Coordinates of C-alpha atoms and ligand atoms in Angstrom, one line a residue:
X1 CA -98.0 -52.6 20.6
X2 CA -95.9 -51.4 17.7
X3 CA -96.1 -47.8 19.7
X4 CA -94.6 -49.6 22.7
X5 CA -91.8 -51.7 20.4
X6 CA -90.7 -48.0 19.1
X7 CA -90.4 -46.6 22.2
X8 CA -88.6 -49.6 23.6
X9 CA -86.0 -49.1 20.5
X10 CA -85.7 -45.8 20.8
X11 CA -84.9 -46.0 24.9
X12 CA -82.1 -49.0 24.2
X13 CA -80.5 -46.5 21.2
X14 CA -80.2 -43.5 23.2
X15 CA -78.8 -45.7 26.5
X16 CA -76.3 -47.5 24.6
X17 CA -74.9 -43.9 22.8
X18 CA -74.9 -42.6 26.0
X19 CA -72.9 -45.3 27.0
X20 CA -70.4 -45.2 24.3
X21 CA -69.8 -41.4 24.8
X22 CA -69.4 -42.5 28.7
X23 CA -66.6 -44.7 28.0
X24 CA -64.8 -42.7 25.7
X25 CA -64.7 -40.0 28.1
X26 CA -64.1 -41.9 30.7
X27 CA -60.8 -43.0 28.3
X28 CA -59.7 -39.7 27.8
X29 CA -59.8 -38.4 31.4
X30 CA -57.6 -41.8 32.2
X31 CA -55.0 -40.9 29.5
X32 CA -54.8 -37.4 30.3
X33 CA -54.5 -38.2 34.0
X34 CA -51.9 -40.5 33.3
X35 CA -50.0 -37.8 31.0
X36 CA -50.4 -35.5 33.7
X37 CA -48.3 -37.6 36.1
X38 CA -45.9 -38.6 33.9
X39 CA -45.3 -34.8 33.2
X40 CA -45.2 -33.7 36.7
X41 CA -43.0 -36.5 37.1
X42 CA -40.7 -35.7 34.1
X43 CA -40.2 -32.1 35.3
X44 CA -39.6 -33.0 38.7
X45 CA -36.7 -35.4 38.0
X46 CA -35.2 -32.8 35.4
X47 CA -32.3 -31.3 36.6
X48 CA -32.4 -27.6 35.7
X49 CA -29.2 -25.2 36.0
X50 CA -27.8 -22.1 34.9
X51 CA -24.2 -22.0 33.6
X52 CA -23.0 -20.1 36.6
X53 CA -24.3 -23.1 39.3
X54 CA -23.2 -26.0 37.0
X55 CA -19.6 -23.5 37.0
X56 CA -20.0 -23.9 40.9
X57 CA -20.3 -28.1 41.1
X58 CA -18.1 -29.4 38.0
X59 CA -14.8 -29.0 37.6
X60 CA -13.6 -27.0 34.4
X61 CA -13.2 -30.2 32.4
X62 CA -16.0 -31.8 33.7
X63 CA -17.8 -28.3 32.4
X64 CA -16.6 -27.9 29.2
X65 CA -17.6 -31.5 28.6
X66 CA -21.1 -31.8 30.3
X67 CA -22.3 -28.2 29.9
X68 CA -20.3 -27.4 26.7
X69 CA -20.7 -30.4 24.6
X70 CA -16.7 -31.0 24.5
X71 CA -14.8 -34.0 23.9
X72 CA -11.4 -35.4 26.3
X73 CA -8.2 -36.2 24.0
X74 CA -8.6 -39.8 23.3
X75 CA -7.0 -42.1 25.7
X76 CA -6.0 -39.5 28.0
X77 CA -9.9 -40.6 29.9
X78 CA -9.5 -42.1 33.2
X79 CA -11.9 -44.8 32.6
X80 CA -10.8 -46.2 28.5
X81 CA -8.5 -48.9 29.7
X82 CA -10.5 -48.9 33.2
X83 CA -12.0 -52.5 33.2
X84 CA -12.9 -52.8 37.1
X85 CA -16.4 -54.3 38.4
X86 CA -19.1 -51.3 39.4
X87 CA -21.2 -48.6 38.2
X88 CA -20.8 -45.8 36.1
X89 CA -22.9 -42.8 37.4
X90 CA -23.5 -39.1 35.6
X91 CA -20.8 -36.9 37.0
X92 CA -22.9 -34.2 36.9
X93 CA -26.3 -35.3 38.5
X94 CA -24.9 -39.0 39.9
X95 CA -27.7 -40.6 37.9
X96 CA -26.8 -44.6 37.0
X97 CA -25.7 -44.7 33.3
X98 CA -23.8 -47.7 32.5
X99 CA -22.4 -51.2 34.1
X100 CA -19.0 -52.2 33.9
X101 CA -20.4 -55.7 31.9
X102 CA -21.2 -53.9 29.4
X103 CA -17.8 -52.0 29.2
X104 CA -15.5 -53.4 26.0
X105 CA -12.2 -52.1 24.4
X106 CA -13.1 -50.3 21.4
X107 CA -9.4 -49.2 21.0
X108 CA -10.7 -45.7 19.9
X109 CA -9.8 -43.6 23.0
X110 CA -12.7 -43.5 24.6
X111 CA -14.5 -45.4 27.5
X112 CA -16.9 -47.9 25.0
X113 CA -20.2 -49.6 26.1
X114 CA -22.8 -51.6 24.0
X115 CA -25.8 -50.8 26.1
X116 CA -26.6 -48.4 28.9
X117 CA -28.4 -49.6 32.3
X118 CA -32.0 -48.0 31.0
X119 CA -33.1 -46.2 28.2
X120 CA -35.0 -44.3 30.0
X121 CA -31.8 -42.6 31.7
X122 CA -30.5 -41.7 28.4
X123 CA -31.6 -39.4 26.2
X124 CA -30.3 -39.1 21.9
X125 CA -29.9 -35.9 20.0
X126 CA -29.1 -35.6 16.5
X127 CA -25.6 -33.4 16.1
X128 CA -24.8 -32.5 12.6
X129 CA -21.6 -30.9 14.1
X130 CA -17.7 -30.8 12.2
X131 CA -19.9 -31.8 8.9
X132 CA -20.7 -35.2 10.6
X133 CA -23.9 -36.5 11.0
X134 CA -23.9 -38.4 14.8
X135 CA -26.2 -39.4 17.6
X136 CA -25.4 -37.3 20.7
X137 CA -25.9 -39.3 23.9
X138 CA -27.2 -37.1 27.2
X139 CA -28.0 -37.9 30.5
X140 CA -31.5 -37.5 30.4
X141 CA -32.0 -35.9 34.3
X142 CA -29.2 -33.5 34.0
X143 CA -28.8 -32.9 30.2
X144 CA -25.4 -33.3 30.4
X145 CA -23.1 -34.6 26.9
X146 CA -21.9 -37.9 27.4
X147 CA -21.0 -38.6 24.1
X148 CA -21.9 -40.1 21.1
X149 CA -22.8 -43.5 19.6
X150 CA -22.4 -45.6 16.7
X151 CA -23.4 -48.5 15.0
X152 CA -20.4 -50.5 15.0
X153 CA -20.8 -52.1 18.2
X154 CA -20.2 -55.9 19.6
X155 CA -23.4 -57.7 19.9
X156 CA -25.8 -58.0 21.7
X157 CA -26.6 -54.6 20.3
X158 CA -24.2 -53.9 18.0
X159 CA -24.0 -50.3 19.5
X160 CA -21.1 -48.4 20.6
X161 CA -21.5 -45.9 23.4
X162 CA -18.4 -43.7 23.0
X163 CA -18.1 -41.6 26.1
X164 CA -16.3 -39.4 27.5
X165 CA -14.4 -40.6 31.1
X166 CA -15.2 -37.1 32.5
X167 CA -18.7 -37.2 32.2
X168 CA -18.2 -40.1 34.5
X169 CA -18.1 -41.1 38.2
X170 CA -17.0 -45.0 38.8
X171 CA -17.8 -46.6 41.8
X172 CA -16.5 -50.6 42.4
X173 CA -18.8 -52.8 43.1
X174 CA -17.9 -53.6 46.8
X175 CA -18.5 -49.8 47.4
X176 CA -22.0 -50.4 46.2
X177 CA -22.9 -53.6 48.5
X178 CA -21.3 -51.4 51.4
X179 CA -23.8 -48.6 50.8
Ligands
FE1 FE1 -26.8 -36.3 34.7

């Protein structure tokens, strides 16, 4: 009887480790599936050009910004005092990067927003360029420079999105409802 208890015992140990080790694996295979996908996914929504093709598309301002990390003259930009309802897409990829409701007048030059239309079509670098210590902004499909921001923003973020008007294409939002 005590025999038979043993075994019993021993059968429900060695089931419920096997179990455990089941489930864990069974976890792993899910996360690494799902990094998988979201790699692939990554890579295929990457925009990935040489100098020479990007030299082809943009013009050479919107290159030396986009491609070259440069900055317009301040309020020389098309789009600082440009206060019209729409969209701002990436002029280099046309990826959606900002909406005109969350454009405001900073008064320093440059086309100023407090929040872009997702995170996830931004992407931040740190630039420790001209002995400053700033927060690059990129289009995260394309890589192209944006611009930079700051933390002297209006709420509700408190941010400042400084860009630059050629890394931008506007469209109005009656264009939009047309399309
Ligand atoms: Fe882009």
């Amino acid at each position: 009887m005590k025999l038979y208890f043993l075994i019993a015992l021993f059968i429900t140990i060695t089931l419920s480790l096997t179990g455990c080790t089941r489930s864990e694996t069974k976890g792993e295979t899910a996360m690494s599936e799902n990094q998988l996908s979201s790699d692939s996914l990554d890579n295929q929504e990457v925009i990935n050009r040489t100098d020479e093709e990007w030299q082809k598309i943009l013009t050479p301002e919107q290159f030396y910004v986009l491609r070259k990390k440069g900055t317009e003259r301040p309020y020389t930009g098309k789009y600082d005092q440009h206060f019209e309802e729409g969209i701002y897409f990436c002029a280099g990829c046309g990826t959606e990067l900002f909406k005109s409701e969350t454009k405001f007048d900073a008064g320093c030059g440059w086309p100023s927003f407090y929040q872009p239309s997702s995170e996830s079509t931004i992407k931040y670098e740190e630039d420790t360029s001209l002995m400053m210590r700033r927060t690059e902004v990129l289009c995260s499909k394309c890589g192209g420079h944006l611009g930079h921001v700051f933390n002297d923003g209006p709420n509700p973020t408190g941010l400042r999105y400084c860009i630059n008007s050629v890394s931008l294409n506007f469209v109005k939002k009656e264009g939009q409802k047309i399309k």
